[in-house]
CSV table of C-alpha atoms in Angstrom, one decimal:
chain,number,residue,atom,x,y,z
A,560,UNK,CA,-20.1,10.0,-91.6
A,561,UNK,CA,-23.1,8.8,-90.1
A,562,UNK,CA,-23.2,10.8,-87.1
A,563,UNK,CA,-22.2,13.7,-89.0
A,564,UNK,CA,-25.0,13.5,-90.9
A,565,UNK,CA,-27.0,12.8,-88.2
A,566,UNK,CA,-26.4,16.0,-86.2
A,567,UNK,CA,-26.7,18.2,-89.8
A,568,UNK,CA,-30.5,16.5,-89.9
A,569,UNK,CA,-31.2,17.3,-86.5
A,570,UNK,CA,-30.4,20.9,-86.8
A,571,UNK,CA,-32.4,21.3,-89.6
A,572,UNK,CA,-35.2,19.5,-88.3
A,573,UNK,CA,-35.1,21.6,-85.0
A,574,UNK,CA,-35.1,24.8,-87.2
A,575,UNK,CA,-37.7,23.4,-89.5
A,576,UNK,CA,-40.4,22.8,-86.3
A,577,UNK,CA,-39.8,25.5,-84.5
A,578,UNK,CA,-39.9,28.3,-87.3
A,579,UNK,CA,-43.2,26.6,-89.2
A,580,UNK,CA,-45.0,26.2,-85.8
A,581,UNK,CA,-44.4,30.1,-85.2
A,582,UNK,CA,-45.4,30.5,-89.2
A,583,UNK,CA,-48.3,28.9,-88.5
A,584,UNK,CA,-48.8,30.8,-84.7
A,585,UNK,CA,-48.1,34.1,-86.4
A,586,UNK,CA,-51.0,33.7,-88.9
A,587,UNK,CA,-53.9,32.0,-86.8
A,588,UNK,CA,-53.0,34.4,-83.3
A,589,UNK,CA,-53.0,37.7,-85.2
A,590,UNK,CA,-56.8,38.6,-87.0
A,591,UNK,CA,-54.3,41.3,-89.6
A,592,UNK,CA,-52.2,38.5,-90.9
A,593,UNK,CA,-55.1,36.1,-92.5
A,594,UNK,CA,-55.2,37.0,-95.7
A,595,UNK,CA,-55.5,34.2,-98.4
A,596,UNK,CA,-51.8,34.2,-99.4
A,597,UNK,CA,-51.0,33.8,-95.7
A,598,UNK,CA,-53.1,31.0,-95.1
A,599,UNK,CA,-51.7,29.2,-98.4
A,600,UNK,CA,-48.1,29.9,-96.2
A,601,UNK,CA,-49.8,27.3,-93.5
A,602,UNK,CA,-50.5,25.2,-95.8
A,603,UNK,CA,-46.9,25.3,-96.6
A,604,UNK,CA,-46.1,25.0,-93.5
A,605,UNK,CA,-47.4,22.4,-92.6
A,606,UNK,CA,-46.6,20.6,-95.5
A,607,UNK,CA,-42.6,21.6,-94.5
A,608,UNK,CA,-43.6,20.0,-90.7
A,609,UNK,CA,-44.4,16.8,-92.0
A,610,UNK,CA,-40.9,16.7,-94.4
A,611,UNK,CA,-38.9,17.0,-91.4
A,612,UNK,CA,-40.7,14.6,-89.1
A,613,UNK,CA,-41.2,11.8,-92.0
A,614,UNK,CA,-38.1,12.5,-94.2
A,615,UNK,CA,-35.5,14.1,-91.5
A,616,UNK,CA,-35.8,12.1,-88.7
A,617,UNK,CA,-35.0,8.8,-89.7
A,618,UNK,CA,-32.1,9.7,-90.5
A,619,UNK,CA,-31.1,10.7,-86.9
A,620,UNK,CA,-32.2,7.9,-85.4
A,621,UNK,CA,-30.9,5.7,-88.1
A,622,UNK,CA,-27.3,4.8,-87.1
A,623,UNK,CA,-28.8,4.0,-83.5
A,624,UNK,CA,-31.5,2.0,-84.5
A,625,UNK,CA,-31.6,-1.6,-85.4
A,626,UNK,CA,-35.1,-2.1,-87.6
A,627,UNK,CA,-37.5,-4.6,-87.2
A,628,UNK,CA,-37.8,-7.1,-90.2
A,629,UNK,CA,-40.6,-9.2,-91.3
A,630,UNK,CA,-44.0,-7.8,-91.5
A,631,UNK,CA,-43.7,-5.3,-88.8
A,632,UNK,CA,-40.8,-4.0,-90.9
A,633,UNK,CA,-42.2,-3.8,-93.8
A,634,UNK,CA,-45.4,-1.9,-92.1
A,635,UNK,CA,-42.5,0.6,-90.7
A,636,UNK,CA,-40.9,1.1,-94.1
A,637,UNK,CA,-44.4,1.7,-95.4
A,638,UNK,CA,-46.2,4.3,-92.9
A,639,UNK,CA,-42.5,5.8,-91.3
A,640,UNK,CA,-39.2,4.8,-92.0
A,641,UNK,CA,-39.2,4.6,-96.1
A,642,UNK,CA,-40.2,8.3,-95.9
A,643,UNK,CA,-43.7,8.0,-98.2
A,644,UNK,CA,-45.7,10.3,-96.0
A,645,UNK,CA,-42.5,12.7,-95.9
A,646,UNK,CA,-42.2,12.7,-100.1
A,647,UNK,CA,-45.8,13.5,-100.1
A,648,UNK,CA,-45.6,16.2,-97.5
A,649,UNK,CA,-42.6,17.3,-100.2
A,650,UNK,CA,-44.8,16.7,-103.2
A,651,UNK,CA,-47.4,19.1,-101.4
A,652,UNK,CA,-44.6,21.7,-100.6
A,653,UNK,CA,-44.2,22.1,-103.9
A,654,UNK,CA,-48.2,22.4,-105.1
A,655,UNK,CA,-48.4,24.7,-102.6
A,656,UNK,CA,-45.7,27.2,-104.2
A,657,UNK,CA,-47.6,26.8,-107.7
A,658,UNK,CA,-50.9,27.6,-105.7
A,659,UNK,CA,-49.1,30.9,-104.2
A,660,UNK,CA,-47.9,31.6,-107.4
A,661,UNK,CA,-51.5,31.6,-108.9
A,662,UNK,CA,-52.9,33.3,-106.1
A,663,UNK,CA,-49.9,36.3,-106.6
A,664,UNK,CA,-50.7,36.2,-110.3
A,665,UNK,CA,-54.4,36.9,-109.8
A,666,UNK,CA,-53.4,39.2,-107.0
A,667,UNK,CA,-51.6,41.6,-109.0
A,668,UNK,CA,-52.4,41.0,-112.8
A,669,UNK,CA,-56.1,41.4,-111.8
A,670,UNK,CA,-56.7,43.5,-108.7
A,671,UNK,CA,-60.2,44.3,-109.2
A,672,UNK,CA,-61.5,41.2,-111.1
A,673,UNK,CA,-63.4,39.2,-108.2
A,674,UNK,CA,-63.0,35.8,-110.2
A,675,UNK,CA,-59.2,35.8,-109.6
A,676,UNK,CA,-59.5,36.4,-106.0
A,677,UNK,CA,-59.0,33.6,-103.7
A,678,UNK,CA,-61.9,33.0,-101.4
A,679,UNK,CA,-62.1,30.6,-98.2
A,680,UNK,CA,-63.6,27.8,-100.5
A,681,UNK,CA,-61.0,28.5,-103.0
A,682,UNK,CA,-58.3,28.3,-100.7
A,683,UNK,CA,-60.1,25.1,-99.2
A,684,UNK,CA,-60.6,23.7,-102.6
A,685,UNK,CA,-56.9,24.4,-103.6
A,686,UNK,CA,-55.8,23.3,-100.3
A,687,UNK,CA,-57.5,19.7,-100.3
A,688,UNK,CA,-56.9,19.3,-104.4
A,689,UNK,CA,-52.8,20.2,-103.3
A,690,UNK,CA,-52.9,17.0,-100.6
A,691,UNK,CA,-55.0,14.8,-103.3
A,692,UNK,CA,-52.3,14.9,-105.7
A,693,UNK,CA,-49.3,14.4,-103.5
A,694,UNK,CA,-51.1,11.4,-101.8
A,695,UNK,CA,-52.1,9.8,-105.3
A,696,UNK,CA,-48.4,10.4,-106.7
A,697,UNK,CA,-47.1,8.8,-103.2
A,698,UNK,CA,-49.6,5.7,-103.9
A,699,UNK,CA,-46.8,3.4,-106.0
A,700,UNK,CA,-44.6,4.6,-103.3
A,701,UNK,CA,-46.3,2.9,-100.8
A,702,UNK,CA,-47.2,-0.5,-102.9
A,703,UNK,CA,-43.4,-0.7,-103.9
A,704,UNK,CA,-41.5,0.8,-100.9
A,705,UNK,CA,-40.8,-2.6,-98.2
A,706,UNK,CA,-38.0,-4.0,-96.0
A,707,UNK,CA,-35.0,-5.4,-97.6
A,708,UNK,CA,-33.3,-7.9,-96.1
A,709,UNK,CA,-29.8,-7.8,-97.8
A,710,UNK,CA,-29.4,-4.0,-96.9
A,711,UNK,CA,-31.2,-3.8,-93.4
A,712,UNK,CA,-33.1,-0.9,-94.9
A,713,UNK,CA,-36.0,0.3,-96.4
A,714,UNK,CA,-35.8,0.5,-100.2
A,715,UNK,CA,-38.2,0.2,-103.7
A,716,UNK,CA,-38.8,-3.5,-104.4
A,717,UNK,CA,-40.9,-3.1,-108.2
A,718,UNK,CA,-42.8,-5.9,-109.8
A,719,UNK,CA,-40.6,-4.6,-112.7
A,720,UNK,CA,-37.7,-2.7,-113.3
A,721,UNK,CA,-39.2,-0.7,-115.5
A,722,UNK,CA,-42.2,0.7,-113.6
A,723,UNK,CA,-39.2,2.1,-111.1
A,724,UNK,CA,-37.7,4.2,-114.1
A,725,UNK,CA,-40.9,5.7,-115.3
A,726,UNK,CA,-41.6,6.8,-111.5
A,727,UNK,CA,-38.1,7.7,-111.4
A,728,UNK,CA,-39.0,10.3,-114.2
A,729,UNK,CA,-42.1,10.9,-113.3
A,730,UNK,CA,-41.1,12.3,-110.2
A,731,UNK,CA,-38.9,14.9,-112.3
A,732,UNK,CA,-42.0,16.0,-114.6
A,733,UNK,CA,-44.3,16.5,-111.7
A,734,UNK,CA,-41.8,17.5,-109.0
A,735,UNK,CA,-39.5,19.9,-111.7
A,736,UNK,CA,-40.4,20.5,-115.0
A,737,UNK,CA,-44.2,21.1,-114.5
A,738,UNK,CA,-43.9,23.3,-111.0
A,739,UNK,CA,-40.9,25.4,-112.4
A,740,UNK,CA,-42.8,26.2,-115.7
A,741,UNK,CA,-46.0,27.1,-114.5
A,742,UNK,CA,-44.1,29.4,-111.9
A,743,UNK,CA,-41.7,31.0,-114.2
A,744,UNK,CA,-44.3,32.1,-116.8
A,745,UNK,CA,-46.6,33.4,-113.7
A,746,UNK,CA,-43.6,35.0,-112.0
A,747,UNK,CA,-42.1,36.9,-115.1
A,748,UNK,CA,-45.0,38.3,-116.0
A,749,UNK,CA,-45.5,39.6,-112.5
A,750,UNK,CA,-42.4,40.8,-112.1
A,751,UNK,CA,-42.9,42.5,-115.9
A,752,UNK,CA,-46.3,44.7,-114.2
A,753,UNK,CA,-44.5,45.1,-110.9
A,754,UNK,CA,-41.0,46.3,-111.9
A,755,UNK,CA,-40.7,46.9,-115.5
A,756,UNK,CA,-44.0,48.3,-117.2
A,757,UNK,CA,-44.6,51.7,-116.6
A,758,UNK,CA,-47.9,53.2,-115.4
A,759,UNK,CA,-49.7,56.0,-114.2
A,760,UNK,CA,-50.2,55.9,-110.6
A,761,UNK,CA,-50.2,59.1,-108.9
A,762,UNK,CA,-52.8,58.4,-105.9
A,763,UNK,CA,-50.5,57.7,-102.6
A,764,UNK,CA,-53.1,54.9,-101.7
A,765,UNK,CA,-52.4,52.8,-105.6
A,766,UNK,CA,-48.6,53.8,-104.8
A,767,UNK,CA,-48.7,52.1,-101.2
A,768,UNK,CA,-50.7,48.9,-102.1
A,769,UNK,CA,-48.1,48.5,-105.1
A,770,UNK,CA,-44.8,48.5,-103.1
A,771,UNK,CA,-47.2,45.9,-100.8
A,772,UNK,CA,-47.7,43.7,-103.7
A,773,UNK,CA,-44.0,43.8,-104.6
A,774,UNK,CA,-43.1,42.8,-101.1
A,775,UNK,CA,-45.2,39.9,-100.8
A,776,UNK,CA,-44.0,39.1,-104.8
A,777,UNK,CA,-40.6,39.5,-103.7
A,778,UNK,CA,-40.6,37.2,-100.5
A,779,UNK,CA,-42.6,34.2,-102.3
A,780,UNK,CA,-40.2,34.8,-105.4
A,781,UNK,CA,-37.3,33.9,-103.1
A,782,UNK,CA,-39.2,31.1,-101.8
A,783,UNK,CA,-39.5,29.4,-105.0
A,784,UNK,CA,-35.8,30.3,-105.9
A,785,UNK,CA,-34.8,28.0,-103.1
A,786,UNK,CA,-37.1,25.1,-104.2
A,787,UNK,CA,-35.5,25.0,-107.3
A,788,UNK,CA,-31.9,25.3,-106.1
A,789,UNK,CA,-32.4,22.3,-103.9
A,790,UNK,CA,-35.0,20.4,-106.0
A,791,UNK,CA,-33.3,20.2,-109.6
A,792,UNK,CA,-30.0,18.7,-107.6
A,793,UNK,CA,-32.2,16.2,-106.2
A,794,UNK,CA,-34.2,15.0,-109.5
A,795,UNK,CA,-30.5,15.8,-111.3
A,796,UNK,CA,-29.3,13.0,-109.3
A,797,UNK,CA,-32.0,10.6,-109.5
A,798,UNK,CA,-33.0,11.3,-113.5
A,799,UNK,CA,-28.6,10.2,-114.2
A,800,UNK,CA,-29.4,7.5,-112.0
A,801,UNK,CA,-32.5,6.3,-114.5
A,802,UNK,CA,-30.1,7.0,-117.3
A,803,UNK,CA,-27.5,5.0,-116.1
A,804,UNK,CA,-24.6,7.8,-116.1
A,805,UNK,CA,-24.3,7.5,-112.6
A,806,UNK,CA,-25.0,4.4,-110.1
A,807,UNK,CA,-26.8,5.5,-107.3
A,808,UNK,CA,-25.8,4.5,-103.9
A,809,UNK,CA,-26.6,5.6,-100.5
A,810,UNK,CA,-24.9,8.8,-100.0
A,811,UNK,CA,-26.9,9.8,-103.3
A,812,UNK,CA,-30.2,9.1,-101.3
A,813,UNK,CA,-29.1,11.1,-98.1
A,814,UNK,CA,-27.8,14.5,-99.9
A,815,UNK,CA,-31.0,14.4,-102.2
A,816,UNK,CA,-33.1,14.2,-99.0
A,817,UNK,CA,-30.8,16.7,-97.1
A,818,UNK,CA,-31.4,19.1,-99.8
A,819,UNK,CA,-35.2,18.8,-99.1
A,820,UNK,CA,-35.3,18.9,-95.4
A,821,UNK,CA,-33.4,22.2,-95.8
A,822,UNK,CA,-35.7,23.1,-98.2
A,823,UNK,CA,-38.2,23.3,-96.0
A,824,UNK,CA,-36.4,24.3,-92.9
A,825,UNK,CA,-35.5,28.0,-94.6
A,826,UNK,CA,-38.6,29.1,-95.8
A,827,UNK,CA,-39.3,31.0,-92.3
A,828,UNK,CA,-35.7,32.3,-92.5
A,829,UNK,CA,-37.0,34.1,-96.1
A,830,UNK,CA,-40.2,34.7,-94.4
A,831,UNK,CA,-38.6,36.8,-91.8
A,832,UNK,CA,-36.0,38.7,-94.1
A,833,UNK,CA,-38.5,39.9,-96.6
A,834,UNK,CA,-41.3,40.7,-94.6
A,835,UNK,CA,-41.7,43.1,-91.8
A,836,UNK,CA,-44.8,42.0,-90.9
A,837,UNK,CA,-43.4,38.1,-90.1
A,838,UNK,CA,-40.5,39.6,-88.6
A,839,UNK,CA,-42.9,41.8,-85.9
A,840,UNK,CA,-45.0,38.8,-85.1
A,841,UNK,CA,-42.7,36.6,-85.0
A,842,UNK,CA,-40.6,37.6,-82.4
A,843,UNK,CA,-43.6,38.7,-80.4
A,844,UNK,CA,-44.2,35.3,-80.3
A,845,UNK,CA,-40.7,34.8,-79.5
A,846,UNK,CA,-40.5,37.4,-76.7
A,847,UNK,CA,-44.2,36.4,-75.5
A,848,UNK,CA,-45.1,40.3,-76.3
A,849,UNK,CA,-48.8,39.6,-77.6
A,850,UNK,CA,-51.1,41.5,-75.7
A,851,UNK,CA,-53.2,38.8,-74.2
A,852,UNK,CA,-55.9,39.9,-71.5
A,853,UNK,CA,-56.7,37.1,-69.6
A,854,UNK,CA,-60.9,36.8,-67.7
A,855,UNK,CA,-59.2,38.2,-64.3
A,856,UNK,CA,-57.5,40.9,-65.8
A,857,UNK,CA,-60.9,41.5,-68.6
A,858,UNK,CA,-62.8,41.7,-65.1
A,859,UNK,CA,-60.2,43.6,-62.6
A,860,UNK,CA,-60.6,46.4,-66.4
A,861,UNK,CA,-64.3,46.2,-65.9
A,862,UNK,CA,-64.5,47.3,-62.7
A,863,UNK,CA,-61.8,49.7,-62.7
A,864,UNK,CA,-63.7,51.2,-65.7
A,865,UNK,CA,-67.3,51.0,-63.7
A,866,UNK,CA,-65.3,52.7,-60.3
A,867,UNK,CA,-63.5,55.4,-62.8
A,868,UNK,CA,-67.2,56.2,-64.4
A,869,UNK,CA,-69.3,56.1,-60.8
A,870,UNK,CA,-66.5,58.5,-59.5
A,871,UNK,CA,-67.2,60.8,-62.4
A,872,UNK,CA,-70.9,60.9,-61.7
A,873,UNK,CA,-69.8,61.4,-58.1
A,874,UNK,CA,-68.2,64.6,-58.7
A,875,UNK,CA,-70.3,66.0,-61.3
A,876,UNK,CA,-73.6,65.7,-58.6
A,877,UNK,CA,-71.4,67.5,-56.4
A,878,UNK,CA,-69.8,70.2,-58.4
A,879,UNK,CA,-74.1,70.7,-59.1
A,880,UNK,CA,-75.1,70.8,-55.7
A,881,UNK,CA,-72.7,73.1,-55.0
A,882,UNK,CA,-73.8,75.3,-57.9
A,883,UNK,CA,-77.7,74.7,-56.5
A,884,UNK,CA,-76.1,76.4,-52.8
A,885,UNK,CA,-74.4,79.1,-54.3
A,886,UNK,CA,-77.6,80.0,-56.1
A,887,UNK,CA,-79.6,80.1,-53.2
A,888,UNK,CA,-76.6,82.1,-51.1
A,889,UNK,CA,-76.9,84.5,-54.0
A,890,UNK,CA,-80.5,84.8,-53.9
């Protein structure tokens, strides 16, 4: 069971870096595609990177891998192997939908108002407050996550057993309930202007940017339709833990954190069925089609251009010479 799993994590993870690094390439290589949504897309991203590398990998090395005990062990289970940094990289997934979701809201509800529009401090601001809060939620994570001796594993060791059920449910409130409102009412009352209410458009230019915002709308609606479809599983499982209708054991653990690896490993996958303009850069990156002009080739242009130009002049001194002689023949 092990190694299945092993190999499953290890094809998401390979999917999960290679399509958010050419997310991420797609964006910062091509000037069209940086527009503030796009950019909050990196910060997804990136976000998505760091749950595979933090949350997915110890998984695959886990059946080979005898861990270190003592200090050094606990330091590991801290900074790598309990998966804190990955669950805040998770945590910041998620703030990073609700921060799309505001930035579509404003977007389409208000077009023209310049208050709703994101700006580069905005997205900055929104960007580094998105981290803040996943790194602050991750903090008990960190002070309670340690080697345990008994299980030659990492695993939550609290002070009291009661602090571990009230971050058990916290992680549900800020992870599910919170996230999931906040989109839902922004979402249906986009998708209320976008597809049901009725207007008067009749300028081709209004038409085209419309079917543009309900492209983009579309693609980051599908998005968050796959958080919640692998995130409610995953706090389902942990909130009937806390309950005490089920008793969590390890298999618990590694389909919860499968769920969020794949998570983040298909968000390109939507990226690149809903939006044509992913899908062209993309697999230009793919297919190394860019149009890059390299300082030889920027100077062998130059000098074909300055040849093309002096030959020009060339021939239009002689075509007026030759007038000047015909002139004087005449005369």
């Amino acid at each position: 069971m092990f190694i299945g799993f092993a190999i499953f994590f290890s094809i998401l993870i390979f999917i999960n870096l290679v399509g958010n690094t050419l997310v991420i390439l797609a964006v910062v290589l091509n000037k069209p595609m940086r527009s503030p949504i796009n950019f909050l897309l990196i910060n997804l991203a990136t976000a998505d990177v760091i749950v595979a590398l933090f949350i997915g990998i110890p998984f695959v090395i886990g059946p080979t891998y005898t861990h270190p005990e003592g200090k050094t062990g606990e330091i590991l289970c801290k900074l790598f192997s309990g998966g804190n940094i990955g669950w805040a990289g998770a945590l910041a997934s998620v703030f990073s939908l609700v921060a799309i979701a505001i930035e579509r809201y404003g977007a389409v509800l208000y077009p023209h108002s310049h208050k709703g529009k994101l700006t580069k401090p905005k997205i900055i601001i929104l960007v580094i407050t998105c981290w803040s809060l996943s790194f602050l939620w991750a903090i008990p994570g960190f002070i309670a996550v340690t080697y345990i001796k008994e299980f030659k594993s990492c695993g939550h060791s609290w002070s009291k057993p009661i602090y571990g059920h009230f971050y058990t449910v916290g992680w549900s409130v800020v992870a599910g309930v919170i996230p999931i409102g906040i989109m839902g009412i922004l979402y249906s009352r986009m998708v209320y202007h976008l597809w049901i209410k009725k207007d008067n458009i009749r300028e081709d230019t209004q038409k085209a940017l419309k079917r543009h915002r309900k492209r983009v709308t579309k693609m980051v609606v599908f998005v968050t339709v796959v958080y919640v479809l692998c995130w409610v599983p995953e706090l389902l499982i942990y909130f009937l833990g806390f309950t005490g209708t089920i008793t969590l054991v390890g298999i618990h653990h590694t389909v919860a954190s499968a769920l969020i690896v794949f998570n983040s490993s298909v968000n390109p996958v939507i990226y690149s069925l809903q939006s044509s303009q992913f899908r062209k850069h993309l697999s230009e990156l793919i297919c190394c089609k860019r149009n890059r002009i390299s300082p030889m080739n920027q100077t062998t242009a130059a000098t074909s251009s300055t040849a093309t130009r002096k030959q020009e002049l060339g021939d239009a001194s002689q075509i007026q010479r030759q007038k000047s002689q015909d002139m004087e023949t005449a005369t």
